[in-house]
Short mmCIF file of C-alpha atoms in Angstrom, two decimals:
data_model
loop_
_atom_site.label_atom_id
_atom_site.label_comp_id
_atom_site.label_asym_id
_atom_site.label_seq_id
_atom_site.Cartn_x
_atom_site.Cartn_y
_atom_site.Cartn_z
CA PRO A 1 9.25 -80.92 75.20
CA PRO A 2 8.09 -81.45 78.78
CA ARG A 3 7.62 -78.43 80.97
CA PRO A 4 10.21 -78.02 83.72
CA PRO A 5 9.18 -78.56 87.32
CA PRO A 6 9.43 -75.51 89.56
CA PRO A 7 12.92 -75.11 91.04
CA GLY A 8 13.20 -76.90 94.34
CA GLY A 9 9.63 -78.05 94.62
CA ALA A 10 6.17 -78.75 93.35
CA GLY A 11 3.88 -76.06 92.06
CA ARG A 12 0.15 -75.67 91.68
CA GLY A 13 -1.44 -78.85 90.32
CA GLU A 14 1.79 -80.86 90.56
CA ILE A 15 1.98 -84.42 91.83
CA VAL A 16 4.18 -84.69 94.91
CA GLY A 17 4.61 -88.42 95.41
CA CYS A 18 4.36 -91.68 93.53
CA ALA A 19 5.67 -94.00 96.26
CA TRP A 20 2.28 -95.70 96.54
CA LEU A 21 2.68 -96.97 92.98
CA VAL A 22 5.45 -99.58 93.30
CA PRO A 23 6.91 -101.68 96.11
CA PRO A 24 8.22 -101.12 98.73
CA TYR A 25 5.67 -98.23 98.89
CA ARG A 26 7.96 -95.94 100.92
CA TRP A 27 8.67 -92.24 100.55
CA HIS A 28 12.18 -91.39 99.41
CA PHE A 29 11.98 -87.62 99.83
CA THR A 30 10.75 -85.09 102.35
CA GLY A 31 9.23 -81.71 101.85
CA ARG A 32 7.63 -78.78 103.58
CA ALA A 33 5.22 -76.10 102.58
CA VAL A 34 6.46 -72.51 102.52
CA GLU A 35 2.97 -71.13 101.96
CA LEU A 36 -0.64 -72.28 102.33
CA VAL A 37 -1.19 -75.62 100.58
CA ARG A 38 -4.38 -77.37 99.62
CA ALA A 39 -3.63 -80.99 98.92
CA ILE A 40 -5.39 -84.27 98.34
CA GLN A 41 -4.09 -87.46 99.93
CA PHE A 42 -5.10 -90.93 98.81
CA ASP A 43 -4.87 -94.26 100.63
CA GLY A 44 -2.31 -96.03 98.44
CA ALA A 45 -3.29 -99.58 99.44
CA CYS A 46 -6.95 -98.84 98.76
CA LEU A 47 -6.16 -97.23 95.41
CA ARG A 48 -3.97 -100.18 94.36
CA GLY A 49 -6.83 -102.52 95.27
CA LYS A 50 -9.26 -100.52 93.16
CA CYS A 51 -6.82 -100.65 90.24
CA LEU A 52 -6.65 -104.44 90.56
CA ASP A 53 -10.44 -104.65 90.63
CA ASP A 54 -10.83 -102.30 87.66
CA PRO A 55 -8.02 -102.79 85.11
CA ARG A 56 -9.19 -99.80 83.02
CA LEU A 57 -8.79 -97.54 86.06
CA GLY A 58 -5.40 -99.09 86.76
CA TYR A 59 -4.26 -98.57 83.17
CA GLU A 60 -5.44 -94.95 83.16
CA LEU A 61 -3.67 -94.13 86.43
CA MET A 62 -0.46 -95.89 85.38
CA SER A 63 -0.48 -94.09 82.02
CA ARG A 64 -0.87 -90.70 83.67
CA PHE A 65 1.73 -91.33 86.37
CA ALA A 66 4.15 -92.81 83.84
CA GLN A 67 3.97 -89.56 81.85
CA VAL A 68 4.75 -87.52 84.98
CA LEU A 69 7.69 -89.78 85.82
CA ILE A 70 9.05 -89.64 82.26
CA GLU A 71 8.91 -85.82 82.29
CA ARG A 72 10.76 -85.72 85.62
CA LEU A 73 13.42 -88.13 84.37
CA GLN A 74 13.93 -86.08 81.21
CA TRP A 75 14.37 -82.86 83.20
CA THR A 76 16.72 -84.61 85.62
CA ARG A 77 18.77 -85.79 82.64
CA LEU A 78 18.91 -82.25 81.23
CA ARG A 79 19.96 -80.83 84.58
CA LEU A 80 22.73 -83.42 84.90
CA LEU A 81 23.93 -82.62 81.39
CA ASP A 82 24.02 -78.93 82.31
CA LEU A 83 25.95 -79.73 85.47
CA TYR A 84 28.43 -82.25 84.13
CA GLY A 85 28.46 -81.47 80.41
CA ARG A 86 28.22 -83.77 77.44
CA ASP A 87 30.84 -86.15 76.12
CA GLY A 88 33.27 -84.28 73.92
CA ASP A 89 32.45 -80.82 75.30
#
């Protein structure tokens, strides 16, 4: 099973945003650091261009980000089930 994300935020080594991946390329969430953060920021338009130029790079990035998104969706589903229950409960 996927590992749960930290409650209320991203932890060490976690990906914070994927908005650069699909149109309209806009953030949907906000956040703030509550302690010292070391982060890496990429130019989304540049990275998308590099993925178009190198399909193997694009495939590798999409595969990795898809896995992160699937894990987050699964944990969201589990949280909703905990909150609202299952049919027949």
